[in-house]
GROMACS .gro file of N, CA and C in nm:
model
  249
    1UNK      N    1   0.043  -0.140  -0.048
    1UNK     CA    2  -0.025  -0.016  -0.010
    1UNK      C    3   0.081   0.100   0.002
    2UNK      N    4   0.208   0.117   0.061
    2UNK     CA    5   0.278   0.231   0.121
    2UNK      C    6   0.346   0.263  -0.019
    3UNK      N    7   0.401   0.176  -0.120
    3UNK     CA    8   0.437   0.141  -0.263
    3UNK      C    9   0.375   0.209  -0.393
    4UNK      N   10   0.219   0.171  -0.357
    4UNK     CA   11   0.124   0.260  -0.427
    4UNK      C   12   0.085   0.428  -0.376
    5UNK      N   13   0.087   0.454  -0.292
    5UNK     CA   14   0.044   0.560  -0.297
    5UNK      C   15   0.230   0.625  -0.277
    6UNK      N   16   0.320   0.553  -0.295
    6UNK     CA   17   0.457   0.639  -0.311
    6UNK      C   18   0.493   0.674  -0.429
    7UNK      N   19   0.425   0.567  -0.516
    7UNK     CA   20   0.400   0.630  -0.656
    7UNK      C   21   0.357   0.699  -0.732
    8UNK      N   22   0.215   0.669  -0.664
    8UNK     CA   23   0.135   0.799  -0.751
    8UNK      C   24   0.144   0.952  -0.760
    9UNK      N   25   0.232   0.954  -0.566
    9UNK     CA   26   0.261   1.010  -0.504
    9UNK      C   27   0.365   1.128  -0.658
   10UNK      N   28   0.452   0.984  -0.692
   10UNK     CA   29   0.584   1.002  -0.724
   10UNK      C   30   0.546   1.109  -0.952
   11UNK      N   31   0.388   1.020  -0.907
   11UNK     CA   32   0.332   1.049  -1.072
   11UNK      C   33   0.271   1.180  -1.095
   12UNK      N   34   0.243   1.218  -0.934
   12UNK     CA   35   0.110   1.331  -0.960
   12UNK      C   36   0.211   1.495  -0.954
   13UNK      N   37   0.392   1.474  -0.905
   13UNK     CA   38   0.458   1.513  -0.881
   13UNK      C   39   0.535   1.613  -1.037
   14UNK      N   40   0.555   1.456  -1.126
   14UNK     CA   41   0.606   1.537  -1.266
   14UNK      C   42   0.535   1.475  -1.315
   15UNK      N   43   0.466   1.492  -1.300
   15UNK     CA   44   0.287   1.547  -1.429
   15UNK      C   45   0.262   1.635  -1.382
   16UNK      N   46   0.283   1.737  -1.282
   16UNK     CA   47   0.300   1.862  -1.293
   16UNK      C   48   0.338   1.911  -1.340
   17UNK      N   49   0.473   1.942  -1.340
   17UNK     CA   50   0.625   1.990  -1.349
   17UNK      C   51   0.606   1.997  -1.511
   18UNK      N   52   0.621   1.859  -1.584
   18UNK     CA   53   0.561   1.884  -1.726
   18UNK      C   54   0.461   1.908  -1.771
   19UNK      N   55   0.389   1.990  -1.659
   19UNK     CA   56   0.200   2.023  -1.732
   19UNK      C   57   0.279   2.217  -1.748
   20UNK      N   58   0.411   2.285  -1.706
   20UNK     CA   59   0.412   2.385  -1.736
   20UNK      C   60   0.428   2.414  -1.819
   21UNK      N   61   0.324   2.567  -1.844
   21UNK     CA   62   0.368   2.621  -2.014
   21UNK      C   63   0.560   2.692  -2.022
   22UNK      N   64   0.616   2.680  -2.069
   22UNK     CA   65   0.762   2.762  -2.136
   22UNK      C   66   0.655   2.917  -2.140
   23UNK      N   67   0.779   2.913  -2.131
   23UNK     CA   68   0.813   3.112  -2.095
   23UNK      C   69   0.818   3.173  -2.302
   24UNK      N   70   0.764   3.268  -2.377
   24UNK     CA   71   0.854   3.271  -2.489
   24UNK      C   72   0.943   3.370  -2.531
   25UNK      N   73   1.030   3.304  -2.577
   25UNK     CA   74   1.145   3.360  -2.572
   25UNK      C   75   1.146   3.441  -2.773
   26UNK      N   76   1.204   3.571  -2.732
   26UNK     CA   77   1.249   3.651  -2.880
   26UNK      C   78   1.357   3.580  -2.923
   27UNK      N   79   1.324   3.599  -3.049
   27UNK     CA   80   1.473   3.480  -3.121
   27UNK      C   81   1.588   3.687  -3.198
   28UNK      N   82   1.668   3.636  -3.149
   28UNK     CA   83   1.785   3.762  -3.228
   28UNK      C   84   1.818   3.769  -3.279
   29UNK      N   85   1.779   3.803  -3.405
   29UNK     CA   86   1.829   3.806  -3.602
   29UNK      C   87   1.958   3.794  -3.565
   30UNK      N   88   2.051   3.748  -3.638
   30UNK     CA   89   2.207   3.758  -3.674
   30UNK      C   90   2.320   3.901  -3.659
   31UNK      N   91   2.238   3.928  -3.753
   31UNK     CA   92   2.329   4.077  -3.734
   31UNK      C   93   2.245   4.179  -3.556
   32UNK      N   94   2.214   4.144  -3.538
   32UNK     CA   95   2.110   4.201  -3.416
   32UNK      C   96   2.224   4.121  -3.274
   33UNK      N   97   2.279   3.974  -3.315
   33UNK     CA   98   2.317   3.871  -3.215
   33UNK      C   99   2.434   3.928  -3.199
   34UNK      N  100   2.496   3.963  -3.320
   34UNK     CA  101   2.577   4.021  -3.315
   34UNK      C  102   2.701   4.171  -3.311
   35UNK      N  103   2.626   4.237  -3.267
   35UNK     CA  104   2.622   4.350  -3.202
   35UNK      C  105   2.548   4.373  -3.071
   36UNK      N  106   2.579   4.330  -2.961
   36UNK     CA  107   2.561   4.356  -2.809
   36UNK      C  108   2.639   4.468  -2.778
   37UNK      N  109   2.556   4.563  -2.698
   37UNK     CA  110   2.686   4.661  -2.679
   37UNK      C  111   2.735   4.601  -2.560
   38UNK      N  112   2.626   4.552  -2.413
   38UNK     CA  113   2.670   4.559  -2.270
   38UNK      C  114   2.571   4.604  -2.204
   39UNK      N  115   2.471   4.698  -2.323
   39UNK     CA  116   2.413   4.728  -2.143
   39UNK      C  117   2.271   4.716  -2.163
   40UNK      N  118   2.177   4.641  -2.114
   40UNK     CA  119   2.076   4.584  -2.000
   40UNK      C  120   1.984   4.658  -2.082
   41UNK      N  121   1.835   4.587  -2.133
   41UNK     CA  122   1.721   4.677  -2.227
   41UNK      C  123   1.649   4.566  -2.205
   42UNK      N  124   1.496   4.655  -2.178
   42UNK     CA  125   1.423   4.597  -2.154
   42UNK      C  126   1.285   4.591  -2.298
   43UNK      N  127   1.330   4.465  -2.366
   43UNK     CA  128   1.225   4.541  -2.414
   43UNK      C  129   1.068   4.378  -2.436
   44UNK      N  130   0.939   4.428  -2.504
   44UNK     CA  131   0.824   4.363  -2.496
   44UNK      C  132   0.850   4.287  -2.637
   45UNK      N  133   0.779   4.197  -2.652
   45UNK     CA  134   0.767   4.029  -2.736
   45UNK      C  135   0.629   4.015  -2.765
   46UNK      N  136   0.614   4.011  -2.950
   46UNK     CA  137   0.537   4.007  -2.921
   46UNK      C  138   0.452   3.853  -2.959
   47UNK      N  139   0.316   3.844  -2.945
   47UNK     CA  140   0.204   3.730  -2.976
   47UNK      C  141   0.334   3.556  -3.096
   48UNK      N  142   0.435   3.654  -3.159
   48UNK     CA  143   0.475   3.523  -3.200
   48UNK      C  144   0.629   3.592  -3.244
   49UNK      N  145   0.701   3.659  -3.065
   49UNK     CA  146   0.786   3.639  -3.009
   49UNK      C  147   0.899   3.710  -3.107
   50UNK      N  148   0.844   3.759  -3.146
   50UNK     CA  149   0.940   3.913  -3.214
   50UNK      C  150   0.959   4.024  -3.147
   51UNK      N  151   1.067   4.072  -3.122
   51UNK     CA  152   1.037   4.214  -3.043
   51UNK      C  153   0.982   4.383  -3.128
   52UNK      N  154   0.914   4.371  -3.019
   52UNK     CA  155   0.875   4.517  -3.056
   52UNK      C  156   0.941   4.617  -3.064
   53UNK      N  157   0.948   4.732  -3.186
   53UNK     CA  158   1.090   4.796  -3.188
   53UNK      C  159   1.086   4.920  -3.105
   54UNK      N  160   0.961   4.948  -3.072
   54UNK     CA  161   0.918   5.063  -3.010
   54UNK      C  162   0.898   5.072  -2.825
   55UNK      N  163   0.907   4.939  -2.830
   55UNK     CA  164   0.876   4.909  -2.666
   55UNK      C  165   1.103   4.886  -2.597
   56UNK      N  166   1.159   4.972  -2.700
   56UNK     CA  167   1.272   4.914  -2.669
   56UNK      C  168   1.328   5.101  -2.589
   57UNK      N  169   1.410   4.967  -2.431
   57UNK     CA  170   1.435   5.099  -2.339
   57UNK      C  171   1.564   5.055  -2.285
   58UNK      N  172   1.659   5.124  -2.220
   58UNK     CA  173   1.797   5.046  -2.205
   58UNK      C  174   1.768   5.075  -2.062
   59UNK      N  175   1.836   5.001  -2.029
   59UNK     CA  176   1.736   4.946  -1.823
   59UNK      C  177   1.963   4.954  -1.732
   60UNK      N  178   1.982   4.902  -1.764
   60UNK     CA  179   2.091   4.913  -1.664
   60UNK      C  180   2.247   4.851  -1.729
   61UNK      N  181   2.382   4.912  -1.704
   61UNK     CA  182   2.441   4.821  -1.728
   61UNK      C  183   2.468   4.664  -1.745
   62UNK      N  184   2.460   4.583  -1.841
   62UNK     CA  185   2.513   4.443  -1.837
   62UNK      C  186   2.678   4.402  -1.724
   63UNK      N  187   2.584   4.301  -1.632
   63UNK     CA  188   2.652   4.227  -1.553
   63UNK      C  189   2.706   4.074  -1.654
   64UNK      N  190   2.796   4.029  -1.561
   64UNK     CA  191   2.758   3.874  -1.641
   64UNK      C  192   2.677   3.803  -1.578
   65UNK      N  193   2.617   3.797  -1.585
   65UNK     CA  194   2.495   3.704  -1.494
   65UNK      C  195   2.352   3.708  -1.620
   66UNK      N  196   2.452   3.835  -1.733
   66UNK     CA  197   2.243   3.915  -1.735
   66UNK      C  198   2.260   3.793  -1.883
   67UNK      N  199   2.174   3.791  -1.946
   67UNK     CA  200   2.146   3.738  -2.099
   67UNK      C  201   2.172   3.846  -2.173
   68UNK      N  202   2.245   3.798  -2.363
   68UNK     CA  203   2.270   3.847  -2.430
   68UNK      C  204   2.114   3.997  -2.469
   69UNK      N  205   2.152   4.132  -2.487
   69UNK     CA  206   2.066   4.196  -2.471
   69UNK      C  207   2.027   4.258  -2.640
   70UNK      N  208   1.936   4.313  -2.626
   70UNK     CA  209   1.926   4.406  -2.734
   70UNK      C  210   1.984   4.557  -2.806
   71UNK      N  211   2.050   4.647  -2.838
   71UNK     CA  212   2.161   4.729  -2.846
   71UNK      C  213   2.096   4.830  -2.908
   72UNK      N  214   2.047   4.964  -2.874
   72UNK     CA  215   1.973   5.048  -2.984
   72UNK      C  216   2.043   5.084  -3.123
   73UNK      N  217   2.189   5.074  -3.083
   73UNK     CA  218   2.264   5.087  -3.207
   73UNK      C  219   2.244   5.026  -3.336
   74UNK      N  220   2.179   4.918  -3.283
   74UNK     CA  221   2.238   4.773  -3.413
   74UNK      C  222   2.068   4.807  -3.504
   75UNK      N  223   2.105   4.805  -3.646
   75UNK     CA  224   1.975   4.891  -3.738
   75UNK      C  225   1.934   4.776  -3.787
   76UNK      N  226   1.826   4.742  -3.904
   76UNK     CA  227   1.721   4.594  -3.957
   76UNK      C  228   1.842   4.648  -4.060
   77UNK      N  229   1.893   4.509  -4.089
   77UNK     CA  230   1.981   4.541  -4.220
   77UNK      C  231   1.923   4.529  -4.341
   78UNK      N  232   1.942   4.628  -4.447
   78UNK     CA  233   1.869   4.653  -4.545
   78UNK      C  234   1.886   4.558  -4.675
   79UNK      N  235   1.840   4.532  -4.729
   79UNK     CA  236   1.840   4.441  -4.857
   79UNK      C  237   1.940   4.485  -4.933
   80UNK      N  238   2.023   4.451  -4.954
   80UNK     CA  239   2.123   4.489  -5.114
   80UNK      C  240   2.062   4.525  -5.241
   81UNK      N  241   2.092   4.602  -5.313
   81UNK     CA  242   2.035   4.571  -5.426
   81UNK      C  243   2.098   4.518  -5.511
   82UNK      N  244   2.024   4.446  -5.636
   82UNK     CA  245   2.036   4.305  -5.701
   82UNK      C  246   2.143   4.444  -5.814
   83UNK      N  247   2.246   4.372  -5.866
   83UNK     CA  248   2.299   4.416  -5.996
   83UNK      C  249   2.234   4.364  -6.113
   0.00000   0.00000   0.00000
């Protein structure tokens, strides 16, 4: 009986952990990923996981614990004209 209760308890914990939704993370395009400037920015992400450009605000300097961040100095790459 104790083993059955232990088994049910473990199964309930495992099923509760697996049903937690994963947060949406924005994806940095390659040209933005290459020009990270060392400051922390707050950005908002839309339903498609894209960063909303008008929501970018500088917060503070980046420390070693912060993840990659979106700098204001990065520009959207323009397509080169085909000759």
